[in-house]
PDB file of C-alpha atoms and ligand atoms in Angstrom:
ATOM      1  CA  MET E   1     109.450  81.116  98.386  1.00  0.00           C
ATOM      2  CA  ARG E   2     106.740  80.003  95.968  1.00  0.00           C
ATOM      3  CA  ILE E   3     105.592  82.315  93.212  1.00  0.00           C
ATOM      4  CA  ALA E   4     101.940  81.978  92.147  1.00  0.00           C
ATOM      5  CA  ARG E   5     100.652  83.613  88.972  1.00  0.00           C
ATOM      6  CA  THR E   6      97.338  81.803  88.456  1.00  0.00           C
ATOM      7  CA  LEU E   7      94.424  81.210  90.837  1.00  0.00           C
ATOM      8  CA  ALA E   8      95.063  77.445  90.680  1.00  0.00           C
ATOM      9  CA  GLU E   9      98.700  77.941  91.741  1.00  0.00           C
ATOM     10  CA  LEU E  10      97.570  80.313  94.483  1.00  0.00           C
ATOM     11  CA  ASP E  11      94.952  77.899  95.857  1.00  0.00           C
ATOM     12  CA  ASP E  12      97.482  75.079  95.963  1.00  0.00           C
ATOM     13  CA  ALA E  13     100.148  77.246  97.628  1.00  0.00           C
ATOM     14  CA  THR E  14      97.838  78.738 100.282  1.00  0.00           C
ATOM     15  CA  ALA E  15      96.390  75.305 101.169  1.00  0.00           C
ATOM     16  CA  ARG E  16      99.895  73.882 101.654  1.00  0.00           C
ATOM     17  CA  LEU E  17     101.072  76.923 103.610  1.00  0.00           C
ATOM     18  CA  ARG E  18      98.111  76.852 105.940  1.00  0.00           C
ATOM     19  CA  GLN E  19      98.625  73.150 106.565  1.00  0.00           C
ATOM     20  CA  ALA E  20     102.361  73.541 107.212  1.00  0.00           C
ATOM     21  CA  LYS E  21     102.331  76.824 109.157  1.00  0.00           C
ATOM     22  CA  GLY E  22      98.867  77.107 110.694  1.00  0.00           C
ATOM     23  CA  SER E  23      98.021  80.739 110.035  1.00  0.00           C
ATOM     24  CA  LEU E  24      98.557  83.048 107.073  1.00  0.00           C
ATOM     25  CA  ALA E  25      99.246  86.788 106.824  1.00  0.00           C
ATOM     26  CA  LEU E  26      98.939  88.820 103.620  1.00  0.00           C
ATOM     27  CA  VAL E  27     100.874  91.978 102.741  1.00  0.00           C
ATOM     28  CA  PRO E  28      99.343  93.620  99.652  1.00  0.00           C
ATOM     29  CA  THR E  29     101.784  95.773  97.644  1.00  0.00           C
ATOM     30  CA  MET E  30     102.221  97.368  94.252  1.00  0.00           C
ATOM     31  CA  GLY E  31     105.907  96.393  94.168  1.00  0.00           C
ATOM     32  CA  ALA E  32     108.889  98.805  94.025  1.00  0.00           C
ATOM     33  CA  LEU E  33     109.506  97.542  97.549  1.00  0.00           C
ATOM     34  CA  HIS E  34     111.322  99.628 100.168  1.00  0.00           C
ATOM     35  CA  ALA E  35     111.918  99.606 103.923  1.00  0.00           C
ATOM     36  CA  GLY E  36     108.267 100.554 104.552  1.00  0.00           C
ATOM     37  CA  HIS E  37     107.164  97.295 102.947  1.00  0.00           C
ATOM     38  CA  ASP E  38     109.865  95.440 104.953  1.00  0.00           C
ATOM     39  CA  ALA E  39     108.207  96.665 108.159  1.00  0.00           C
ATOM     40  CA  LEU E  40     104.863  95.258 106.980  1.00  0.00           C
ATOM     41  CA  LEU E  41     106.507  91.914 106.174  1.00  0.00           C
ATOM     42  CA  ALA E  42     108.195  91.828 109.594  1.00  0.00           C
ATOM     43  CA  ARG E  43     104.826  92.420 111.269  1.00  0.00           C
ATOM     44  CA  ALA E  44     103.306  89.667 109.116  1.00  0.00           C
ATOM     45  CA  ARG E  45     106.018  87.246 110.278  1.00  0.00           C
ATOM     46  CA  ALA E  46     105.380  88.211 113.914  1.00  0.00           C
ATOM     47  CA  GLU E  47     101.614  87.655 113.555  1.00  0.00           C
ATOM     48  CA  CYS E  48     101.366  84.417 111.564  1.00  0.00           C
ATOM     49  CA  GLY E  49     103.254  81.217 110.721  1.00  0.00           C
ATOM     50  CA  GLY E  50     102.958  81.769 106.975  1.00  0.00           C
ATOM     51  CA  VAL E  51     103.539  85.025 105.071  1.00  0.00           C
ATOM     52  CA  ALA E  52     102.174  85.875 101.625  1.00  0.00           C
ATOM     53  CA  ALA E  53     102.754  89.142  99.753  1.00  0.00           C
ATOM     54  CA  SER E  54     100.977  90.257  96.619  1.00  0.00           C
ATOM     55  CA  VAL E  55     102.641  92.363  93.952  1.00  0.00           C
ATOM     56  CA  PHE E  56     100.039  93.889  91.656  1.00  0.00           C
ATOM     57  CA  ILE E  57     100.042  97.367  90.151  1.00  0.00           C
ATOM     58  CA  ASN E  58      96.300  97.819  90.152  1.00  0.00           C
ATOM     59  CA  PRO E  59      95.263  99.792  87.054  1.00  0.00           C
ATOM     60  CA  THR E  60      91.799 100.638  88.423  1.00  0.00           C
ATOM     61  CA  GLN E  61      93.134 102.680  91.351  1.00  0.00           C
ATOM     62  CA  PHE E  62      95.129 105.127  89.220  1.00  0.00           C
ATOM     63  CA  ASP E  63      93.140 108.267  88.559  1.00  0.00           C
ATOM     64  CA  ARG E  64      95.708 109.454  85.995  1.00  0.00           C
ATOM     65  CA  SER E  65      97.002 107.162  83.220  1.00  0.00           C
ATOM     66  CA  ALA E  66     100.378 108.959  83.190  1.00  0.00           C
ATOM     67  CA  ASP E  67     100.874 108.027  86.872  1.00  0.00           C
ATOM     68  CA  PHE E  68     100.100 104.372  86.039  1.00  0.00           C
ATOM     69  CA  ALA E  69     102.451 104.392  83.050  1.00  0.00           C
ATOM     70  CA  ARG E  70     105.415 105.719  85.027  1.00  0.00           C
ATOM     71  CA  TYR E  71     104.803 103.748  88.245  1.00  0.00           C
ATOM     72  CA  PRO E  72     108.106 101.942  89.008  1.00  0.00           C
ATOM     73  CA  ARG E  73     108.161  98.271  88.004  1.00  0.00           C
ATOM     74  CA  ASP E  74     110.901  95.865  89.106  1.00  0.00           C
ATOM     75  CA  GLU E  75     109.533  92.347  89.459  1.00  0.00           C
ATOM     76  CA  PRO E  76     112.889  90.525  89.766  1.00  0.00           C
ATOM     77  CA  GLY E  77     114.052  93.020  92.427  1.00  0.00           C
ATOM     78  CA  ASP E  78     110.744  92.735  94.302  1.00  0.00           C
ATOM     79  CA  LEU E  79     110.819  88.925  94.301  1.00  0.00           C
ATOM     80  CA  ALA E  80     114.404  88.972  95.636  1.00  0.00           C
ATOM     81  CA  THR E  81     113.367  91.417  98.391  1.00  0.00           C
ATOM     82  CA  LEU E  82     110.395  89.244  99.367  1.00  0.00           C
ATOM     83  CA  GLN E  83     112.546  86.126  99.484  1.00  0.00           C
ATOM     84  CA  GLU E  84     115.107  87.894 101.671  1.00  0.00           C
ATOM     85  CA  ALA E  85     112.343  89.115 103.987  1.00  0.00           C
ATOM     86  CA  GLY E  86     111.298  85.520 104.672  1.00  0.00           C
ATOM     87  CA  CYS E  87     108.113  85.628 102.617  1.00  0.00           C
ATOM     88  CA  ASP E  88     106.704  82.146 101.877  1.00  0.00           C
ATOM     89  CA  LEU E  89     104.504  83.020  98.923  1.00  0.00           C
ATOM     90  CA  ALA E  90     104.510  85.784  96.303  1.00  0.00           C
ATOM     91  CA  TRP E  91     101.147  86.290  94.589  1.00  0.00           C
ATOM     92  CA  VAL E  92     101.814  88.000  91.253  1.00  0.00           C
ATOM     93  CA  PRO E  93      98.591  87.997  89.232  1.00  0.00           C
ATOM     94  CA  SER E  94      98.272  89.595  85.802  1.00  0.00           C
ATOM     95  CA  PRO E  95      95.535  92.194  85.155  1.00  0.00           C
ATOM     96  CA  ALA E  96      93.657  89.463  83.181  1.00  0.00           C
ATOM     97  CA  VAL E  97      93.663  87.182  86.246  1.00  0.00           C
ATOM     98  CA  MET E  98      92.506  89.982  88.532  1.00  0.00           C
ATOM     99  CA  TYR E  99      89.930  91.388  86.089  1.00  0.00           C
ATOM    100  CA  PRO E 100      88.840  88.483  83.853  1.00  0.00           C
ATOM    101  CA  PRO E 101      86.579  89.067  80.845  1.00  0.00           C
ATOM    102  CA  GLY E 102      83.089  89.960  82.022  1.00  0.00           C
ATOM    103  CA  ASP E 103      84.321  91.342  85.360  1.00  0.00           C
ATOM    104  CA  ALA E 104      81.520  93.664  86.475  1.00  0.00           C
ATOM    105  CA  THR E 105      81.798  94.166  90.239  1.00  0.00           C
ATOM    106  CA  SER E 106      83.387  96.970  92.202  1.00  0.00           C
ATOM    107  CA  VAL E 107      83.335  97.930  95.865  1.00  0.00           C
ATOM    108  CA  LEU E 108      82.241 101.400  96.897  1.00  0.00           C
ATOM    109  CA  VAL E 109      82.926 102.174 100.567  1.00  0.00           C
ATOM    110  CA  GLY E 110      81.218 105.124 102.247  1.00  0.00           C
ATOM    111  CA  GLY E 111      82.132 106.605 105.654  1.00  0.00           C
ATOM    112  CA  PRO E 112      85.908 107.071 105.874  1.00  0.00           C
ATOM    113  CA  ALA E 113      86.191 106.966 102.058  1.00  0.00           C
ATOM    114  CA  SER E 114      84.460 110.347 101.754  1.00  0.00           C
ATOM    115  CA  GLY E 115      86.557 113.465 101.228  1.00  0.00           C
ATOM    116  CA  TRP E 116      90.336 114.127 101.407  1.00  0.00           C
ATOM    117  CA  GLU E 117      92.040 111.692  98.983  1.00  0.00           C
ATOM    118  CA  ASP E 118      88.691 110.895  97.385  1.00  0.00           C
ATOM    119  CA  GLU E 119      88.182 114.522  96.464  1.00  0.00           C
ATOM    120  CA  HIS E 120      91.599 114.797  94.810  1.00  0.00           C
ATOM    121  CA  ARG E 121      91.771 111.305  93.275  1.00  0.00           C
ATOM    122  CA  PRO E 122      88.228 110.443  92.161  1.00  0.00           C
ATOM    123  CA  GLY E 123      87.760 106.696  91.711  1.00  0.00           C
ATOM    124  CA  HIS E 124      91.028 105.828  93.486  1.00  0.00           C
ATOM    125  CA  PHE E 125      89.399 104.300  96.559  1.00  0.00           C
ATOM    126  CA  ARG E 126      86.835 102.388  94.500  1.00  0.00           C
ATOM    127  CA  GLY E 127      89.700 100.719  92.604  1.00  0.00           C
ATOM    128  CA  MET E 128      91.710 100.152  95.780  1.00  0.00           C
ATOM    129  CA  ALA E 129      88.794  98.679  97.774  1.00  0.00           C
ATOM    130  CA  THR E 130      87.841  96.436  94.851  1.00  0.00           C
ATOM    131  CA  VAL E 131      91.327  95.000  94.466  1.00  0.00           C
ATOM    132  CA  VAL E 132      91.795  94.546  98.232  1.00  0.00           C
ATOM    133  CA  ALA E 133      88.436  92.724  98.443  1.00  0.00           C
ATOM    134  CA  LYS E 134      89.569  90.479  95.578  1.00  0.00           C
ATOM    135  CA  LEU E 135      92.958  89.827  97.242  1.00  0.00           C
ATOM    136  CA  LEU E 136      91.312  88.933 100.564  1.00  0.00           C
ATOM    137  CA  GLY E 137      88.922  86.590  98.740  1.00  0.00           C
ATOM    138  CA  GLN E 138      91.749  84.983  96.770  1.00  0.00           C
ATOM    139  CA  VAL E 139      94.278  84.490  99.582  1.00  0.00           C
ATOM    140  CA  ARG E 140      91.829  84.256 102.539  1.00  0.00           C
ATOM    141  CA  PRO E 141      94.462  85.344 105.063  1.00  0.00           C
ATOM    142  CA  ASP E 142      93.903  85.397 108.830  1.00  0.00           C
ATOM    143  CA  VAL E 143      95.560  88.801 108.972  1.00  0.00           C
ATOM    144  CA  ALA E 144      96.174  91.498 106.344  1.00  0.00           C
ATOM    145  CA  ILE E 145      98.799  94.177 106.981  1.00  0.00           C
ATOM    146  CA  PHE E 146      98.648  97.785 105.728  1.00  0.00           C
ATOM    147  CA  GLY E 147     100.747 100.904 106.305  1.00  0.00           C
ATOM    148  CA  GLU E 148      99.615 103.829 108.431  1.00  0.00           C
ATOM    149  CA  LYS E 149     101.259 106.009 105.782  1.00  0.00           C
ATOM    150  CA  ASP E 150      98.058 105.659 103.754  1.00  0.00           C
ATOM    151  CA  TRP E 151      95.888 106.438 106.771  1.00  0.00           C
ATOM    152  CA  GLN E 152      92.586 106.938 104.963  1.00  0.00           C
ATOM    153  CA  GLN E 153      93.170 103.720 102.996  1.00  0.00           C
ATOM    154  CA  LEU E 154      93.782 101.805 106.246  1.00  0.00           C
ATOM    155  CA  GLN E 155      90.496 103.063 107.726  1.00  0.00           C
ATOM    156  CA  ILE E 156      88.597 102.199 104.523  1.00  0.00           C
ATOM    157  CA  VAL E 157      89.992  98.657 104.403  1.00  0.00           C
ATOM    158  CA  THR E 158      89.204  98.162 108.106  1.00  0.00           C
ATOM    159  CA  ARG E 159      85.621  99.369 107.535  1.00  0.00           C
ATOM    160  CA  MET E 160      85.172  97.248 104.395  1.00  0.00           C
ATOM    161  CA  ALA E 161      86.554  94.060 105.999  1.00  0.00           C
ATOM    162  CA  ALA E 162      84.133  94.486 108.914  1.00  0.00           C
ATOM    163  CA  ASP E 163      81.117  95.431 106.770  1.00  0.00           C
ATOM    164  CA  LEU E 164      81.586  92.589 104.257  1.00  0.00           C
ATOM    165  CA  HIS E 165      82.658  90.012 106.898  1.00  0.00           C
ATOM    166  CA  LEU E 166      85.785  89.327 104.875  1.00  0.00           C
ATOM    167  CA  GLY E 167      87.283  87.340 107.735  1.00  0.00           C
ATOM    168  CA  ALA E 168      90.746  88.895 107.882  1.00  0.00           C
ATOM    169  CA  ARG E 169      91.981  90.934 110.818  1.00  0.00           C
ATOM    170  CA  ILE E 170      93.295  94.242 109.422  1.00  0.00           C
ATOM    171  CA  LEU E 171      96.455  95.559 111.086  1.00  0.00           C
ATOM    172  CA  GLY E 172      98.245  98.892 110.567  1.00  0.00           C
ATOM    173  CA  VAL E 173     102.006  99.429 110.803  1.00  0.00           C
ATOM    174  CA  PRO E 174     103.539 102.831 111.696  1.00  0.00           C
ATOM    175  CA  THR E 175     105.042 104.835 108.838  1.00  0.00           C
ATOM    176  CA  VAL E 176     108.694 104.131 108.069  1.00  0.00           C
ATOM    177  CA  ARG E 177     110.606 107.351 107.400  1.00  0.00           C
ATOM    178  CA  GLU E 178     113.894 108.492 105.925  1.00  0.00           C
ATOM    179  CA  PRO E 179     116.327 109.875 108.541  1.00  0.00           C
ATOM    180  CA  ASP E 180     115.094 113.420 107.741  1.00  0.00           C
ATOM    181  CA  GLY E 181     111.458 112.464 108.391  1.00  0.00           C
ATOM    182  CA  LEU E 182     110.187 112.023 104.823  1.00  0.00           C
ATOM    183  CA  ALA E 183     107.748 109.094 104.666  1.00  0.00           C
ATOM    184  CA  MET E 184     109.205 106.389 102.433  1.00  0.00           C
ATOM    185  CA  SER E 185     107.292 105.967  99.183  1.00  0.00           C
ATOM    186  CA  SER E 186     107.849 104.284  95.829  1.00  0.00           C
ATOM    187  CA  ARG E 187     107.204 107.681  94.206  1.00  0.00           C
ATOM    188  CA  ASN E 188     109.960 109.567  96.115  1.00  0.00           C
ATOM    189  CA  ARG E 189     112.440 108.585  93.375  1.00  0.00           C
ATOM    190  CA  PHE E 190     110.687 111.102  91.098  1.00  0.00           C
ATOM    191  CA  LEU E 191     111.679 114.046  93.340  1.00  0.00           C
ATOM    192  CA  SER E 192     114.493 116.209  91.936  1.00  0.00           C
ATOM    193  CA  PRO E 193     117.485 116.724  94.285  1.00  0.00           C
ATOM    194  CA  VAL E 194     116.148 120.160  95.269  1.00  0.00           C
ATOM    195  CA  GLU E 195     112.600 118.854  95.799  1.00  0.00           C
ATOM    196  CA  ARG E 196     114.027 115.998  97.872  1.00  0.00           C
ATOM    197  CA  LEU E 197     115.512 118.600 100.245  1.00  0.00           C
ATOM    198  CA  THR E 198     112.125 120.347 100.570  1.00  0.00           C
ATOM    199  CA  ALA E 199     109.963 117.206 100.890  1.00  0.00           C
ATOM    200  CA  PRO E 200     110.666 116.427 104.606  1.00  0.00           C
ATOM    201  CA  LEU E 201     109.041 119.758 105.499  1.00  0.00           C
ATOM    202  CA  LEU E 202     105.637 118.087 105.169  1.00  0.00           C
ATOM    203  CA  HIS E 203     106.384 115.789 108.099  1.00  0.00           C
ATOM    204  CA  GLY E 204     108.186 118.563 109.983  1.00  0.00           C
ATOM    205  CA  VAL E 205     105.166 120.855 109.773  1.00  0.00           C
ATOM    206  CA  LEU E 206     102.749 118.074 110.763  1.00  0.00           C
ATOM    207  CA  ALA E 207     104.881 117.063 113.760  1.00  0.00           C
ATOM    208  CA  GLU E 208     105.142 120.675 114.923  1.00  0.00           C
ATOM    209  CA  ALA E 209     101.398 121.241 114.487  1.00  0.00           C
ATOM    210  CA  ALA E 210     100.675 118.074 116.500  1.00  0.00           C
ATOM    211  CA  SER E 211     102.854 119.286 119.334  1.00  0.00           C
ATOM    212  CA  ASP E 212     101.243 122.776 119.272  1.00  0.00           C
ATOM    213  CA  LEU E 213      97.789 121.164 119.329  1.00  0.00           C
ATOM    214  CA  ALA E 214      98.824 119.107 122.357  1.00  0.00           C
ATOM    215  CA  SER E 215      99.680 122.332 124.197  1.00  0.00           C
ATOM    216  CA  GLY E 216      96.162 123.626 123.519  1.00  0.00           C
ATOM    217  CA  ASP E 217      96.613 125.933 120.498  1.00  0.00           C
ATOM    218  CA  ASP E 218      93.522 126.737 118.403  1.00  0.00           C
ATOM    219  CA  ALA E 219      93.239 124.175 115.576  1.00  0.00           C
ATOM    220  CA  ALA E 220      91.942 126.409 112.747  1.00  0.00           C
ATOM    221  CA  ARG E 221      94.643 129.049 113.256  1.00  0.00           C
ATOM    222  CA  LEU E 222      97.349 126.445 113.567  1.00  0.00           C
ATOM    223  CA  LEU E 223      96.306 124.554 110.424  1.00  0.00           C
ATOM    224  CA  ALA E 224      96.226 127.774 108.420  1.00  0.00           C
ATOM    225  CA  LYS E 225      99.718 128.642 109.644  1.00  0.00           C
ATOM    226  CA  ALA E 226     101.007 125.160 108.783  1.00  0.00           C
ATOM    227  CA  SER E 227      99.508 125.305 105.254  1.00  0.00           C
ATOM    228  CA  ALA E 228     101.035 128.728 104.682  1.00  0.00           C
ATOM    229  CA  ARG E 229     104.484 127.454 105.658  1.00  0.00           C
ATOM    230  CA  LEU E 230     104.210 124.597 103.171  1.00  0.00           C
ATOM    231  CA  ALA E 231     102.981 126.897 100.408  1.00  0.00           C
ATOM    232  CA  GLN E 232     105.860 129.271 101.076  1.00  0.00           C
ATOM    233  CA  ALA E 233     108.326 126.402 100.536  1.00  0.00           C
ATOM    234  CA  GLY E 234     106.713 125.533  97.185  1.00  0.00           C
ATOM    235  CA  LEU E 235     104.422 122.703  98.277  1.00  0.00           C
ATOM    236  CA  ALA E 236     100.930 122.914  96.759  1.00  0.00           C
ATOM    237  CA  VAL E 237      98.703 121.761  99.604  1.00  0.00           C
ATOM    238  CA  ASP E 238      95.686 119.625  98.599  1.00  0.00           C
ATOM    239  CA  TYR E 239      94.546 119.399 102.215  1.00  0.00           C
ATOM    240  CA  LEU E 240      95.912 119.606 105.737  1.00  0.00           C
ATOM    241  CA  ALA E 241      93.306 118.710 108.331  1.00  0.00           C
ATOM    242  CA  LEU E 242      92.616 117.546 111.846  1.00  0.00           C
ATOM    243  CA  VAL E 243      90.278 114.558 111.682  1.00  0.00           C
ATOM    244  CA  ASP E 244      88.843 111.762 113.747  1.00  0.00           C
ATOM    245  CA  GLY E 245      91.257 108.888 113.128  1.00  0.00           C
ATOM    246  CA  GLN E 246      88.570 106.321 112.278  1.00  0.00           C
ATOM    247  CA  SER E 247      85.746 108.220 110.580  1.00  0.00           C
ATOM    248  CA  LEU E 248      88.027 110.818 108.922  1.00  0.00           C
ATOM    249  CA  ARG E 249      85.472 113.498 109.827  1.00  0.00           C
ATOM    250  CA  PRO E 250      87.024 116.922 110.433  1.00  0.00           C
ATOM    251  CA  LEU E 251      87.495 118.057 114.041  1.00  0.00           C
ATOM    252  CA  ASP E 252      87.714 121.616 115.322  1.00  0.00           C
ATOM    253  CA  ARG E 253      89.745 120.581 118.333  1.00  0.00           C
ATOM    254  CA  ARG E 254      92.078 117.806 119.350  1.00  0.00           C
ATOM    255  CA  ARG E 255      90.623 114.738 121.021  1.00  0.00           C
ATOM    256  CA  GLU E 256      91.547 111.101 121.745  1.00  0.00           C
ATOM    257  CA  GLY E 257      92.259 109.244 118.482  1.00  0.00           C
ATOM    258  CA  ALA E 258      92.620 112.425 116.400  1.00  0.00           C
ATOM    259  CA  ARG E 259      94.944 112.484 113.390  1.00  0.00           C
ATOM    260  CA  LEU E 260      96.560 115.226 111.367  1.00  0.00           C
ATOM    261  CA  ILE E 261      96.447 114.244 107.678  1.00  0.00           C
ATOM    262  CA  ALA E 262      97.958 116.038 104.706  1.00  0.00           C
ATOM    263  CA  ALA E 263      98.636 115.768 100.996  1.00  0.00           C
ATOM    264  CA  ALA E 264     100.717 118.191  98.978  1.00  0.00           C
ATOM    265  CA  ARG E 265     102.198 118.298  95.501  1.00  0.00           C
ATOM    266  CA  LEU E 266     105.860 119.007  94.980  1.00  0.00           C
ATOM    267  CA  GLY E 267     106.847 119.209  91.313  1.00  0.00           C
ATOM    268  CA  GLY E 268     105.317 116.105  89.743  1.00  0.00           C
ATOM    269  CA  VAL E 269     105.104 114.139  92.991  1.00  0.00           C
ATOM    270  CA  ARG E 270     102.174 113.982  95.377  1.00  0.00           C
ATOM    271  CA  LEU E 271     103.330 113.558  98.983  1.00  0.00           C
ATOM    272  CA  LEU E 272     101.052 112.018 101.588  1.00  0.00           C
ATOM    273  CA  ASP E 273     101.614 111.977 105.337  1.00  0.00           C
ATOM    274  CA  ASN E 274      99.854 111.880 108.708  1.00  0.00           C
ATOM    275  CA  VAL E 275     100.673 111.893 112.408  1.00  0.00           C
ATOM    276  CA  PRO E 276      98.731 111.218 115.606  1.00  0.00           C
ATOM    277  CA  ALA E 277      97.394 114.428 117.138  1.00  0.00           C
TER     278      ALA E 277
HETATM  279  P1  AMP U 301     102.182 100.459  97.942  1.00  0.00           P
HETATM  280  O1  AMP U 301     103.058  99.374  97.393  1.00  0.00           O
HETATM  281  O2  AMP U 301     102.810 101.804  97.930  1.00  0.00           O
HETATM  282  O3  AMP U 301     100.791 100.416  97.376  1.00  0.00           O
HETATM  283  O4  AMP U 301     102.027 100.143  99.481  1.00  0.00           O
HETATM  284  C1  AMP U 301     101.748  98.853  99.937  1.00  0.00           C
HETATM  285  C2  AMP U 301     101.555  98.923 101.424  1.00  0.00           C
HETATM  286  O5  AMP U 301     102.736  99.444 102.027  1.00  0.00           O
HETATM  287  C3  AMP U 301     100.404  99.853 101.836  1.00  0.00           C
HETATM  288  O6  AMP U 301      99.695  99.257 102.918  1.00  0.00           O
HETATM  289  C4  AMP U 301     101.134 101.099 102.263  1.00  0.00           C
HETATM  290  O7  AMP U 301     100.414 101.866 103.216  1.00  0.00           O
HETATM  291  C5  AMP U 301     102.393 100.520 102.871  1.00  0.00           C
HETATM  292  N1  AMP U 301     103.471 101.514 102.913  1.00  0.00           N
HETATM  293  C6  AMP U 301     103.932 102.277 101.883  1.00  0.00           C
HETATM  294  N2  AMP U 301     104.892 103.114 102.317  1.00  0.00           N
HETATM  295  C7  AMP U 301     105.038 102.887 103.642  1.00  0.00           C
HETATM  296  C8  AMP U 301     105.880 103.444 104.660  1.00  0.00           C
HETATM  297  N3  AMP U 301     106.746 104.423 104.406  1.00  0.00           N
HETATM  298  N4  AMP U 301     105.741 102.974 105.929  1.00  0.00           N
HETATM  299  C9  AMP U 301     104.864 101.989 106.215  1.00  0.00           C
HETATM  300  N5  AMP U 301     104.042 101.424 105.290  1.00  0.00           N
HETATM  301  C10 AMP U 301     104.137 101.859 104.026  1.00  0.00           C
END
């Protein structure tokens, strides 16, 4: 596995990879890799001859500096994981490479970027879309792989790649979960043992609500009941909603392509999850 830290190293590595392997997939990450990232890398290997992964903790997508400061960092561990997963190229730029002096451009997506996460993390999607646009421009992959765990993010990236003709096919991979249903996340390590026992309830409640919706229950009543159950268990619900899976607009009843999305705070950790509805 090659490790590129400058744009010159990246250009050389991607040119060689494309020549040797034909096509190139990119898996963007912020490191602290877990089995969820492994699933993205496996999909990348299935889609393309060459696999690149980026590891960059993007400062501009953190709405709180304390969250950025404590975000887990383990570069040697991440590089070992990528190598083991059969990755051909690790792209590990510094903030100065990603945002050079004079950098003055950001990407503001409308449509699916409105509401939900955007309301609770102002500026987050602007930072995320900007760094993903930069990564796609730097690596120029045929395919870029994202997790369904961050459902709104996946829809935003899909929209942006189409609108800006970025050239990469955007693919989503189903959420990888712990045996008790909790969606894997780099931030789960900050849950206390007691919070860790409570956390899977978010997925449990979403899965139950999805099955009740499928049997025709009224959405508004059901969502209120689901939120109340989470609140009772100590989860502070930011939102729990039935939305159109692509536009993220709220729905008052289930229909093809609908999604149940939720975010809730448990202690100092914000949990995010979604299921098809
Ligand atoms: P992160 O490193 O947390 O920024 O995530 C990098 C990519 O991995 C994003 O596309 C995430 O949606 C995806 N991802 C994170 N957790 C999971 C998971 N549990 N299952 C599937 N994909 C995930």
